[in-house]
Coordinates of N, CA and C in Angstrom, one line a residue:
M1 N 2.7 87.6 -164.7 CA 2.0 88.6 -165.3 C 3.0 89.1 -166.4
D2 N 2.6 89.0 -167.7 CA 3.4 89.7 -169.1 C 3.0 91.0 -168.5
I3 N 4.3 91.7 -168.9 CA 4.2 93.3 -169.3 C 4.7 93.7 -170.4
D4 N 3.8 94.5 -171.0 CA 4.1 95.1 -172.1 C 5.4 95.8 -172.3
Y5 N 6.2 95.4 -173.3 CA 7.4 95.7 -173.6 C 7.8 97.4 -173.6
N6 N 6.5 97.9 -174.3 CA 6.5 99.2 -174.4 C 6.0 100.2 -173.5
L7 N 5.4 99.6 -172.5 CA 5.1 100.0 -171.4 C 6.5 100.5 -170.5
V8 N 7.5 98.8 -170.5 CA 8.8 99.0 -169.5 C 9.6 100.0 -170.5
Q9 N 9.8 100.2 -171.9 CA 10.5 101.3 -172.3 C 10.2 102.4 -172.0
R10 N 8.9 103.2 -171.6 CA 8.4 104.4 -171.6 C 8.5 104.5 -170.1
A11 N 8.7 103.4 -169.1 CA 8.9 103.8 -168.0 C 10.5 103.8 -167.7
Q12 N 11.4 103.0 -168.6 CA 12.7 103.4 -168.2 C 13.1 104.9 -169.0
M13 N 12.4 105.1 -169.8 CA 13.0 106.5 -170.5 C 12.4 107.6 -169.4
L14 N 11.0 107.8 -168.5 CA 11.0 108.6 -167.7 C 11.5 108.7 -166.5
L15 N 12.0 107.4 -166.1 CA 12.7 106.9 -164.8 C 14.3 108.0 -165.2
T16 N 14.7 107.9 -166.5 CA 15.9 108.2 -167.0 C 15.9 109.7 -167.0
L17 N 14.7 110.2 -167.0 CA 14.3 111.6 -167.1 C 14.3 112.2 -165.9
D18 N 14.7 111.6 -164.5 CA 14.5 111.9 -163.3 C 13.3 112.3 -162.6
H19 N 12.2 111.7 -163.3 CA 10.9 111.6 -162.5 C 10.9 110.6 -161.5
P20 N 9.9 111.2 -160.3 CA 10.1 110.3 -159.3 C 8.8 109.0 -160.0
L21 N 9.0 108.0 -158.9 CA 8.3 106.7 -159.2 C 6.6 106.9 -159.3
T22 N 6.6 107.9 -158.6 CA 4.7 108.3 -158.3 C 4.5 108.7 -159.5
Q23 N 5.2 110.0 -160.0 CA 5.1 110.6 -161.3 C 4.8 110.0 -162.3
V24 N 6.0 108.9 -162.4 CA 6.1 108.0 -163.7 C 4.8 106.7 -163.5
R25 N 4.6 106.5 -162.5 CA 3.2 105.7 -162.3 C 2.0 106.7 -163.0
E26 N 1.5 107.9 -162.6 CA 0.8 108.6 -163.2 C 0.7 109.0 -164.6
I27 N 1.8 109.3 -165.2 CA 2.2 109.5 -166.6 C 1.5 108.1 -167.5
L28 N 1.9 106.9 -166.7 CA 1.8 105.6 -167.7 C 0.4 105.5 -167.4
L29 N -0.1 105.7 -166.4 CA -1.7 105.6 -166.5 C -2.4 106.7 -167.4
R30 N -2.1 107.5 -167.3 CA -2.6 108.7 -167.7 C -2.6 108.3 -169.4
E31 N -1.4 107.8 -170.0 CA -1.1 107.4 -171.3 C -1.7 106.1 -171.5
G32 N -2.9 105.5 -170.7 CA -3.5 104.5 -171.1 C -3.0 102.9 -170.8
Y33 N -1.8 103.0 -170.4 CA -1.2 101.8 -170.3 C -2.2 101.0 -169.1
P34 N -2.2 99.7 -169.4 CA -3.1 98.8 -167.9 C -3.0 99.0 -166.7
Q35 N -3.6 99.4 -165.8 CA -3.3 99.8 -164.7 C -2.5 98.7 -163.7
E36 N -3.0 97.3 -163.9 CA -2.3 96.0 -163.4 C -0.8 96.0 -163.8
Q37 N -0.7 96.2 -165.1 CA 1.0 96.2 -165.5 C 1.6 97.4 -164.9
V38 N 0.9 98.4 -164.7 CA 1.9 99.6 -164.3 C 2.2 99.3 -163.2
V39 N 1.0 99.0 -162.4 CA 1.2 99.0 -160.5 C 2.1 98.0 -160.6
E40 N 2.1 96.6 -161.0 CA 3.0 95.5 -160.8 C 4.6 96.0 -161.2
L41 N 4.6 96.7 -162.4 CA 5.9 97.4 -163.1 C 6.6 98.2 -161.9
M42 N 5.5 99.1 -161.4 CA 6.3 100.4 -160.6 C 6.8 99.7 -159.3
D43 N 5.8 98.8 -158.8 CA 6.2 98.1 -157.6 C 7.3 97.5 -157.4
A44 N 7.6 96.6 -158.7 CA 8.8 95.8 -158.5 C 10.2 96.7 -159.1
T45 N 9.8 98.0 -159.8 CA 11.1 98.8 -159.8 C 11.4 99.5 -158.2
E46 N 10.7 99.7 -157.8 CA 10.5 100.5 -156.2 C 11.3 99.5 -155.4
E47 N 10.9 98.2 -155.9 CA 11.7 97.0 -154.6 C 13.3 97.0 -154.9
V48 N 13.3 96.9 -156.5 CA 14.9 96.8 -157.0 C 15.8 98.1 -156.9
L49 N 15.1 99.3 -156.6 CA 15.6 100.6 -156.2 C 16.1 100.6 -154.9
N50 N 15.1 100.4 -153.8 CA 15.3 100.0 -152.6 C 16.4 98.9 -152.3
Y51 N 16.1 98.3 -152.9 CA 17.4 97.2 -152.7 C 18.9 97.7 -153.2
L52 N 19.1 98.2 -154.3 CA 20.0 98.7 -155.2 C 20.7 99.7 -154.4
V53 N 20.0 100.6 -153.8 CA 20.3 102.4 -153.4 C 20.2 102.1 -151.9
P54 N 21.1 101.1 -151.3 CA 20.3 101.7 -149.8 C 20.9 102.8 -149.1
P55 N 20.3 103.1 -148.1 CA 20.9 104.7 -147.5 C 22.2 104.2 -147.0
Q56 N 22.9 105.2 -147.2 CA 24.4 104.9 -146.6 C 24.9 105.4 -145.1
Y57 N 24.3 104.1 -144.3 CA 24.3 104.5 -142.6 C 25.9 104.6 -142.2
D58 N 26.0 105.2 -141.2 CA 27.2 104.7 -140.5 C 26.7 105.4 -139.1
E59 N 28.0 105.3 -138.0 CA 27.4 105.9 -136.6 C 27.3 107.3 -136.6
N60 N 27.4 108.0 -137.5 CA 27.3 109.3 -137.4 C 26.0 109.6 -138.2
K61 N 25.3 108.8 -138.5 CA 23.6 109.2 -139.1 C 22.8 108.3 -138.3
I62 N 21.5 109.1 -138.3 CA 20.4 108.4 -137.5 C 19.1 108.1 -138.9
G63 N 18.6 106.9 -138.8 CA 17.4 107.0 -139.6 C 16.2 107.0 -139.0
I64 N 15.1 107.8 -139.7 CA 13.7 107.7 -139.3 C 12.8 106.8 -140.1
D65 N 12.3 106.0 -140.0 CA 11.3 105.2 -140.3 C 10.1 105.8 -140.0
I66 N 8.8 106.3 -141.3 CA 7.7 106.9 -141.0 C 6.4 105.8 -141.4
L67 N 5.5 105.6 -140.6 CA 4.4 104.9 -140.9 C 3.6 105.8 -142.1
H68 N 3.6 105.7 -143.2 CA 2.5 106.5 -143.9 C 1.0 105.7 -144.0
P69 N 0.5 106.7 -144.5 CA -1.3 106.4 -144.3 C -1.3 105.2 -145.2
G70 N -2.5 104.1 -144.9 CA -2.5 102.9 -145.6 C -1.5 101.8 -144.9
E71 N -0.4 102.2 -144.5 CA 0.7 101.1 -143.8 C 0.0 100.8 -142.6
E72 N 0.0 99.5 -142.4 CA -0.2 99.0 -141.0 C 0.7 98.7 -140.3
K73 N 0.4 99.0 -138.7 CA 1.6 98.8 -137.9 C 1.7 97.2 -137.4
K74 N 2.8 96.3 -138.0 CA 2.4 94.9 -137.7 C 3.8 94.6 -137.3
E75 N 3.6 93.4 -136.6 CA 4.5 92.8 -136.3 C 5.9 92.7 -136.9
G76 N 5.2 92.0 -138.2 CA 6.1 91.4 -139.0 C 6.9 92.3 -140.1
R77 N 6.6 93.9 -139.8 CA 6.5 94.9 -140.8 C 8.4 95.5 -140.7
K78 N 8.6 95.2 -141.8 CA 10.0 95.7 -141.8 C 10.3 97.1 -142.1
P79 N 11.0 97.7 -141.0 CA 11.6 98.6 -140.8 C 12.1 99.3 -142.1
T80 N 12.0 100.9 -142.3 CA 12.3 101.2 -143.8 C 12.8 102.8 -143.4
V81 N 13.8 103.3 -143.9 CA 14.4 104.3 -143.8 C 13.8 105.3 -144.7
D82 N 13.2 106.7 -144.4 CA 12.5 107.6 -144.9 C 13.4 108.7 -145.3
I83 N 14.0 108.9 -143.8 CA 14.8 110.0 -143.5 C 16.3 109.8 -143.2
L84 N 17.2 110.4 -143.5 CA 18.6 110.1 -142.6 C 18.9 111.5 -142.3
I85 N 19.4 111.2 -141.2 CA 20.1 112.9 -141.0 C 21.4 112.3 -140.2
D86 N 22.4 113.5 -140.9 CA 23.6 113.5 -140.4 C 23.9 114.1 -139.2
K87 N 24.4 113.5 -138.0 CA 24.6 113.9 -136.5 C 25.9 115.1 -136.7
R88 N 26.5 115.5 -137.8 CA 27.4 115.9 -137.3 C 27.3 117.2 -138.1
S89 N 26.4 117.4 -139.1 CA 26.2 118.7 -140.0 C 24.5 119.1 -139.8
G90 N 23.9 118.0 -139.3 CA 22.4 118.4 -139.2 C 21.7 117.8 -140.3
R91 N 22.2 117.9 -141.7 CA 21.9 117.7 -143.0 C 20.9 116.4 -143.1
L92 N 19.7 117.0 -143.7 CA 18.6 115.7 -144.0 C 18.8 115.1 -145.2
E93 N 18.7 113.8 -145.8 CA 18.5 113.1 -147.0 C 17.2 112.5 -146.9
L94 N 16.5 113.1 -147.9 CA 14.9 112.2 -148.2 C 15.3 111.1 -149.0
I95 N 14.9 109.8 -148.0 CA 14.9 108.7 -148.9 C 13.7 108.3 -149.7
T96 N 12.4 108.8 -149.2 CA 11.0 108.5 -150.0 C 10.7 110.2 -150.0
P97 N 11.2 110.7 -150.8 CA 10.4 112.4 -151.0 C 9.4 112.4 -151.7
H98 N 8.9 110.9 -152.3 CA 7.7 111.1 -153.4 C 6.5 110.9 -152.2
Q99 N 6.7 110.9 -150.9 CA 5.7 110.5 -149.8 C 5.3 111.8 -149.1
P100 N 4.2 112.6 -148.8 CA 4.1 113.8 -148.6 C 4.4 113.9 -146.9
E101 N 4.1 112.5 -146.1 CA 4.7 112.5 -144.8 C 6.1 112.9 -144.6
T102 N 6.9 112.2 -145.5 CA 8.3 112.5 -145.6 C 8.7 113.8 -145.3
W103 N 8.1 114.8 -146.2 CA 8.2 116.2 -146.2 C 7.6 117.0 -145.0
R104 N 6.4 116.7 -144.4 CA 6.0 117.2 -143.4 C 6.9 116.7 -141.9
V105 N 7.3 115.5 -142.0 CA 8.7 114.8 -140.8 C 9.7 115.7 -140.7
A106 N 10.5 115.8 -142.4 CA 11.7 116.9 -142.3 C 11.6 118.2 -142.2
N107 N 10.5 118.4 -142.3 CA 10.2 120.0 -141.6 C 10.2 120.2 -140.5
E108 N 9.5 119.4 -139.8 CA 9.5 119.5 -138.2 C 11.0 119.3 -137.6
V109 N 11.9 117.8 -138.3 CA 13.0 117.8 -137.7 C 14.0 119.0 -138.1
R110 N 13.9 119.3 -139.3 CA 14.7 120.9 -139.4 C 14.4 121.8 -138.4
K111 N 13.2 122.0 -138.0 CA 12.9 123.1 -136.9 C 13.4 122.5 -135.7
A112 N 13.3 121.7 -135.2 CA 13.9 121.1 -134.0 C 15.4 121.2 -134.2
I113 N 16.0 120.9 -135.0 CA 17.8 121.4 -135.5 C 18.1 122.8 -135.1
K114 N 17.1 123.3 -135.8 CA 17.6 124.9 -135.8 C 17.3 125.7 -134.3
R115 N 16.4 125.0 -133.5 CA 16.2 125.2 -132.3 C 17.1 124.8 -131.4
Q116 N 17.5 123.8 -131.4 CA 18.6 122.8 -130.7 C 19.9 123.9 -131.0
R117 N 20.1 123.9 -132.4 CA 21.6 124.8 -132.6 C 21.4 126.1 -132.1
K118 N 20.2 126.8 -131.9 CA 20.2 128.0 -131.3 C 20.2 127.8 -129.8
T119 N 19.8 126.8 -129.4 CA 19.9 126.9 -127.8 C 21.4 126.4 -127.5
M120 N 21.9 125.8 -128.4 CA 23.4 125.5 -128.1 C 24.4 126.9 -128.1
K121 N 24.0 127.4 -129.1 CA 24.8 128.7 -129.6 C 24.8 129.7 -128.1
N122 N 23.7 129.8 -127.3 CA 23.3 130.6 -126.4 C 24.2 130.3 -125.0
Y123 N 24.5 128.6 -125.2 CA 25.2 128.2 -124.0 C 26.9 128.5 -124.2
H124 N 27.3 129.1 -125.4 CA 28.8 129.1 -125.7 C 28.9 130.4 -125.2

């Protein structure tokens, strides 16, 4: 499918202004660009961004993969990291902040980390 050059330029400008992909998609659709082109462009952009900016893994980090609504749990489903947790600092990095479930899980993880630290403090 050929994608309108003006659509590509507008998407680039919005992404440069640090709008999340979901917001860029909504803005472009609201501005009247054809839905098929917007969806194809945003899917391709998301794929490229995930490829170019993989999470920084090492032995001190834990990755959490969330099964988001609309996704099916399949045998061949490629796991993706939605949240990265630093084991030493307890700091969370949201890889997919545009997904509401990522925020829900992150909040639960933060609560669990706080409880664990509180418990560890009582032992010392």
